Tab-separated table of C-alpha atoms in Angstrom:
chain	number	residue	atom	x	y	z
A	77	UNK	CA	-76.949	-22.768	-32.914
A	78	UNK	CA	-79.484	-21.055	-35.109
A	79	UNK	CA	-77.761	-19.808	-38.196
A	80	UNK	CA	-80.702	-17.864	-39.583
A	81	UNK	CA	-82.785	-15.628	-37.403
A	82	UNK	CA	-86.115	-14.185	-38.409
A	83	UNK	CA	-87.083	-12.165	-35.414
A	84	UNK	CA	-90.532	-11.301	-36.668
A	85	UNK	CA	-92.812	-14.199	-35.989
A	86	UNK	CA	-95.999	-12.610	-37.284
A	87	UNK	CA	-96.726	-9.457	-39.204
A	88	UNK	CA	-100.140	-8.089	-40.087
A	89	UNK	CA	-100.588	-5.279	-42.569
A	90	UNK	CA	-103.384	-3.725	-44.554
A	91	UNK	CA	-103.432	-4.154	-48.276
A	92	UNK	CA	-101.219	-1.645	-50.183
A	93	UNK	CA	-98.899	-1.132	-47.303
A	94	UNK	CA	-95.222	-1.853	-47.719
A	95	UNK	CA	-93.749	-4.454	-45.419
A	96	UNK	CA	-90.193	-5.600	-44.718
A	97	UNK	CA	-89.286	-9.056	-43.469
A	98	UNK	CA	-86.020	-9.183	-41.586
A	99	UNK	CA	-83.381	-11.892	-41.833
A	100	UNK	CA	-80.120	-12.109	-39.997
A	101	UNK	CA	-77.667	-14.907	-40.638
A	102	UNK	CA	-74.524	-16.271	-39.087
A	103	UNK	CA	-71.673	-18.033	-40.855
A	104	UNK	CA	-67.912	-18.309	-40.801
A	105	UNK	CA	-67.778	-19.196	-44.510
A	106	UNK	CA	-66.646	-16.660	-47.050
A	107	UNK	CA	-68.698	-18.432	-49.683
A	108	UNK	CA	-72.320	-18.830	-48.883
A	109	UNK	CA	-75.761	-18.385	-50.383
A	110	UNK	CA	-78.888	-16.815	-49.101
A	111	UNK	CA	-82.432	-17.698	-50.121
A	112	UNK	CA	-85.999	-16.675	-49.543
A	113	UNK	CA	-88.835	-19.165	-49.907
A	114	UNK	CA	-92.582	-18.548	-49.638
A	115	UNK	CA	-95.017	-21.050	-48.095
A	116	UNK	CA	-98.612	-20.123	-48.887
A	117	UNK	CA	-101.537	-21.599	-46.989
A	118	UNK	CA	-101.581	-24.532	-49.408
A	119	UNK	CA	-98.299	-25.649	-47.861
A	120	UNK	CA	-95.802	-25.923	-50.675
A	121	UNK	CA	-92.403	-24.173	-50.501
A	122	UNK	CA	-91.839	-21.764	-53.394
A	123	UNK	CA	-88.406	-20.429	-54.234
A	124	UNK	CA	-88.218	-16.668	-54.526
A	125	UNK	CA	-84.573	-15.664	-54.751
A	126	UNK	CA	-80.979	-16.762	-54.295
A	127	UNK	CA	-77.948	-14.496	-53.667
A	128	UNK	CA	-74.345	-15.422	-53.251
A	129	UNK	CA	-71.979	-13.864	-50.758
A	130	UNK	CA	-69.973	-12.105	-53.384
A	131	UNK	CA	-72.860	-10.198	-54.819
A	132	UNK	CA	-74.292	-7.524	-52.579
A	133	UNK	CA	-76.223	-5.794	-55.261
A	134	UNK	CA	-79.808	-5.318	-54.287
A	135	UNK	CA	-82.464	-6.931	-56.445
A	136	UNK	CA	-85.935	-5.943	-57.425
A	137	UNK	CA	-88.544	-8.175	-59.012
A	138	UNK	CA	-91.877	-6.492	-59.443
A	139	UNK	CA	-93.209	-5.620	-56.028
A	140	UNK	CA	-90.456	-7.668	-54.324
A	141	UNK	CA	-87.032	-6.339	-53.435
A	142	UNK	CA	-84.176	-7.690	-51.436
A	143	UNK	CA	-81.476	-5.819	-49.482
A	144	UNK	CA	-78.325	-7.805	-48.832
A	145	UNK	CA	-75.842	-6.227	-46.423
A	146	UNK	CA	-72.754	-8.297	-45.420
A	147	UNK	CA	-71.746	-5.669	-42.859
A	148	UNK	CA	-74.767	-6.431	-40.784
A	149	UNK	CA	-75.224	-10.049	-41.940
A	150	UNK	CA	-78.722	-9.254	-43.103
A	151	UNK	CA	-80.815	-10.150	-46.105
A	152	UNK	CA	-84.059	-8.357	-45.773
A	153	UNK	CA	-87.115	-8.771	-48.020
A	154	UNK	CA	-89.549	-5.927	-48.837
A	155	UNK	CA	-92.927	-6.287	-50.418
A	156	UNK	CA	-94.216	-3.045	-51.854
A	157	UNK	CA	-97.923	-2.359	-52.060
A	158	UNK	CA	-98.807	-5.655	-50.395
A	159	UNK	CA	-101.729	-7.696	-51.623
A	160	UNK	CA	-103.932	-10.285	-49.932
A	161	UNK	CA	-102.287	-12.965	-52.079
A	162	UNK	CA	-98.970	-12.195	-50.379
A	163	UNK	CA	-100.319	-13.752	-47.176
A	164	UNK	CA	-97.967	-16.604	-46.434
A	165	UNK	CA	-95.102	-17.744	-44.297
A	166	UNK	CA	-91.779	-16.505	-45.643
A	167	UNK	CA	-88.561	-18.358	-44.886
A	168	UNK	CA	-85.037	-17.074	-45.141
A	169	UNK	CA	-82.335	-19.766	-45.596
A	170	UNK	CA	-78.596	-20.050	-45.657
A	171	UNK	CA	-76.440	-22.506	-47.655
A	172	UNK	CA	-72.782	-22.848	-46.824
A	173	UNK	CA	-69.997	-23.988	-49.023
A	174	UNK	CA	-68.389	-25.867	-46.102
A	175	UNK	CA	-71.506	-27.843	-45.403
A	176	UNK	CA	-71.343	-31.628	-45.461
A	177	UNK	CA	-74.828	-31.670	-46.809
A	178	UNK	CA	-74.369	-30.556	-50.364
A	179	UNK	CA	-75.526	-26.950	-50.033
A	180	UNK	CA	-78.557	-28.021	-48.008
A	181	UNK	CA	-80.569	-25.116	-46.714
A	182	UNK	CA	-80.592	-23.966	-43.062
A	183	UNK	CA	-83.910	-22.318	-42.620
A	184	UNK	CA	-85.029	-19.598	-40.235
A	185	UNK	CA	-88.213	-20.152	-38.259
A	186	UNK	CA	-90.210	-18.087	-40.758
A	187	UNK	CA	-92.313	-14.937	-40.653
A	188	UNK	CA	-96.026	-15.313	-41.058
A	189	UNK	CA	-97.432	-12.378	-43.062
A	190	UNK	CA	-101.079	-11.616	-43.046
A	191	UNK	CA	-102.358	-9.011	-45.509
A	192	UNK	CA	-105.865	-7.911	-44.852
A	193	UNK	CA	-108.186	-6.038	-47.284
B	275	UNK	CA	-91.444	-31.492	-65.691
B	276	UNK	CA	-93.982	-32.415	-63.077
B	277	UNK	CA	-91.713	-31.223	-60.271
B	278	UNK	CA	-90.859	-33.256	-57.210
B	279	UNK	CA	-93.672	-35.731	-56.496
B	280	UNK	CA	-94.408	-36.942	-53.005
B	281	UNK	CA	-96.846	-39.514	-51.768
B	282	UNK	CA	-99.008	-39.898	-49.830
B	283	UNK	CA	-100.087	-36.279	-49.316
B	284	UNK	CA	-101.731	-37.179	-46.084
B	285	UNK	CA	-101.216	-40.150	-43.770
B	286	UNK	CA	-103.002	-40.895	-40.528
B	287	UNK	CA	-101.747	-43.886	-38.632
B	288	UNK	CA	-101.679	-45.299	-35.150
B	289	UNK	CA	-98.717	-45.362	-32.881
B	290	UNK	CA	-96.454	-48.325	-33.536
B	291	UNK	CA	-97.350	-48.704	-37.192
B	292	UNK	CA	-94.828	-48.487	-39.975
B	293	UNK	CA	-94.970	-45.405	-42.218
B	294	UNK	CA	-93.372	-45.152	-45.650
B	295	UNK	CA	-93.172	-41.826	-47.436
B	296	UNK	CA	-92.202	-41.708	-51.108
B	297	UNK	CA	-90.455	-39.148	-53.323
B	298	UNK	CA	-89.799	-38.894	-57.010
B	299	UNK	CA	-87.204	-36.137	-57.684
B	300	UNK	CA	-87.028	-34.032	-60.793
B	301	UNK	CA	-85.490	-35.982	-63.651
B	302	UNK	CA	-81.794	-35.137	-64.019
B	303	UNK	CA	-81.380	-33.896	-60.427
B	304	UNK	CA	-78.726	-35.794	-58.571
B	305	UNK	CA	-79.148	-34.348	-55.104
B	306	UNK	CA	-82.090	-35.246	-52.857
B	307	UNK	CA	-82.985	-33.955	-49.449
B	308	UNK	CA	-85.609	-34.997	-46.866
B	309	UNK	CA	-86.826	-32.249	-44.496
B	310	UNK	CA	-89.253	-32.314	-41.621
B	311	UNK	CA	-91.447	-29.304	-40.633
B	312	UNK	CA	-92.971	-28.920	-37.201
B	313	UNK	CA	-94.286	-25.878	-35.362
B	314	UNK	CA	-91.705	-26.272	-32.621
B	315	UNK	CA	-88.599	-26.968	-34.634
B	316	UNK	CA	-89.382	-25.459	-38.006
B	317	UNK	CA	-87.780	-26.963	-41.117
B	318	UNK	CA	-85.082	-29.484	-40.311
B	319	UNK	CA	-82.865	-31.369	-42.688
B	320	UNK	CA	-83.102	-35.152	-42.071
B	321	UNK	CA	-80.899	-36.627	-44.753
B	322	UNK	CA	-79.067	-35.753	-47.965
B	323	UNK	CA	-78.403	-38.065	-50.934
B	324	UNK	CA	-76.046	-37.391	-53.798
B	325	UNK	CA	-76.079	-39.714	-56.801
B	326	UNK	CA	-78.326	-42.073	-54.780
B	327	UNK	CA	-75.806	-42.333	-51.956
B	328	UNK	CA	-76.572	-41.081	-48.477
B	329	UNK	CA	-73.990	-38.384	-47.669
B	330	UNK	CA	-75.227	-36.843	-44.464
B	331	UNK	CA	-77.851	-38.487	-42.253
B	332	UNK	CA	-76.920	-36.566	-39.078
B	333	UNK	CA	-80.361	-35.025	-38.965
B	334	UNK	CA	-82.208	-38.345	-38.742
B	335	UNK	CA	-83.731	-38.147	-35.271
B	336	UNK	CA	-83.256	-41.776	-34.224
B	337	UNK	CA	-83.007	-45.368	-35.441
B	338	UNK	CA	-86.716	-45.571	-36.035
B	339	UNK	CA	-86.091	-43.418	-39.077
B	340	UNK	CA	-84.481	-44.766	-42.224
B	341	UNK	CA	-84.184	-43.557	-45.776
B	342	UNK	CA	-83.224	-45.166	-49.025
B	343	UNK	CA	-82.667	-44.115	-52.602
B	344	UNK	CA	-82.495	-47.288	-54.723
B	345	UNK	CA	-82.248	-45.333	-57.953
B	346	UNK	CA	-82.134	-41.798	-59.304
B	347	UNK	CA	-85.875	-41.490	-59.593
B	348	UNK	CA	-87.125	-42.789	-56.249
B	349	UNK	CA	-86.524	-42.327	-52.545
B	350	UNK	CA	-88.319	-43.501	-49.417
B	351	UNK	CA	-88.377	-42.334	-45.827
B	352	UNK	CA	-89.574	-44.960	-43.382
B	353	UNK	CA	-90.533	-44.637	-39.768
B	354	UNK	CA	-90.846	-47.868	-37.796
B	355	UNK	CA	-92.428	-47.904	-35.261
B	356	UNK	CA	-94.112	-44.502	-35.529
B	357	UNK	CA	-94.797	-42.327	-32.480
B	358	UNK	CA	-97.191	-39.329	-31.987
B	359	UNK	CA	-94.122	-36.964	-31.849
B	360	UNK	CA	-93.360	-37.944	-35.412
B	361	UNK	CA	-96.447	-36.067	-36.567
B	362	UNK	CA	-95.172	-33.449	-38.994
B	363	UNK	CA	-94.997	-32.436	-42.624
B	364	UNK	CA	-92.221	-34.205	-44.425
B	365	UNK	CA	-90.766	-32.536	-47.532
B	366	UNK	CA	-88.596	-34.004	-50.217
B	367	UNK	CA	-86.476	-31.664	-52.330
B	368	UNK	CA	-84.128	-32.139	-55.186
B	369	UNK	CA	-81.493	-30.120	-57.015
B	370	UNK	CA	-78.996	-30.427	-59.836
B	371	UNK	CA	-75.688	-29.418	-58.325
B	372	UNK	CA	-73.141	-31.907	-57.073
B	373	UNK	CA	-71.487	-30.914	-53.785
B	374	UNK	CA	-68.054	-30.579	-55.426
B	375	UNK	CA	-69.284	-27.933	-57.820
B	376	UNK	CA	-68.160	-24.389	-57.149
B	377	UNK	CA	-70.358	-22.853	-59.742
B	378	UNK	CA	-72.947	-21.869	-57.181
B	379	UNK	CA	-75.373	-23.339	-54.762
B	380	UNK	CA	-78.252	-25.259	-56.144
B	381	UNK	CA	-81.839	-24.127	-55.839
B	382	UNK	CA	-83.842	-26.762	-53.979
B	383	UNK	CA	-87.151	-27.613	-55.587
B	384	UNK	CA	-89.589	-28.954	-52.992
B	385	UNK	CA	-92.403	-31.376	-53.294
B	386	UNK	CA	-95.828	-30.558	-51.892
B	387	UNK	CA	-95.089	-32.452	-48.666
B	388	UNK	CA	-96.520	-35.418	-46.866
B	389	UNK	CA	-98.578	-34.548	-43.795
B	390	UNK	CA	-98.194	-37.329	-41.217
B	391	UNK	CA	-100.454	-37.678	-38.177
B	392	UNK	CA	-99.652	-40.409	-35.676
B	393	UNK	CA	-102.419	-41.044	-33.186
């Protein structure tokens, strides 16, 4: 069963628009961790953020912000004033304390974001 | 640190040939993961090592796949014989948290990936 759902397969915006990438997760654990990674066209996976299940405080880092809501099992990612360099595939991932795989990441299918000038 | 180093970056081979992918984790990291990325299945965990020992290989698709970690600074993923459906990008990642730790989940640092094409 898919533990992380990113319903938006592709999003296209014009530069300077705000865009929100949705992520819904599923777990029975009380202790878990949520991540966002970015995969630019060059192909590497770049870590953006980690949140644990006990900290629902939203976080802002420059133009990036994250909204974690346990009540809806969501961990959404917003890019404010998008730029062409934000074009990439963005992955949401879940890590569970009960995992046999040492906090390995369960990834969603990714959302491909295209920002055009 | 140079990060996680993977080689080769690109590999093109013919069906039936043996393929060996290599990974050098970040020095000091004791957890190593192999992932496979395809369009159809996304990013899938293949195998997880802790302190050079394979802990979970339930993601290895079949017996044609094998992975080893002979020491803390080197791991290999081998496919023998290779098939066209094995074409994918294979990522290695490392982290510095043991599984018993409760201090928080590790952040996985990924290598640049090895793009495999099996003709």
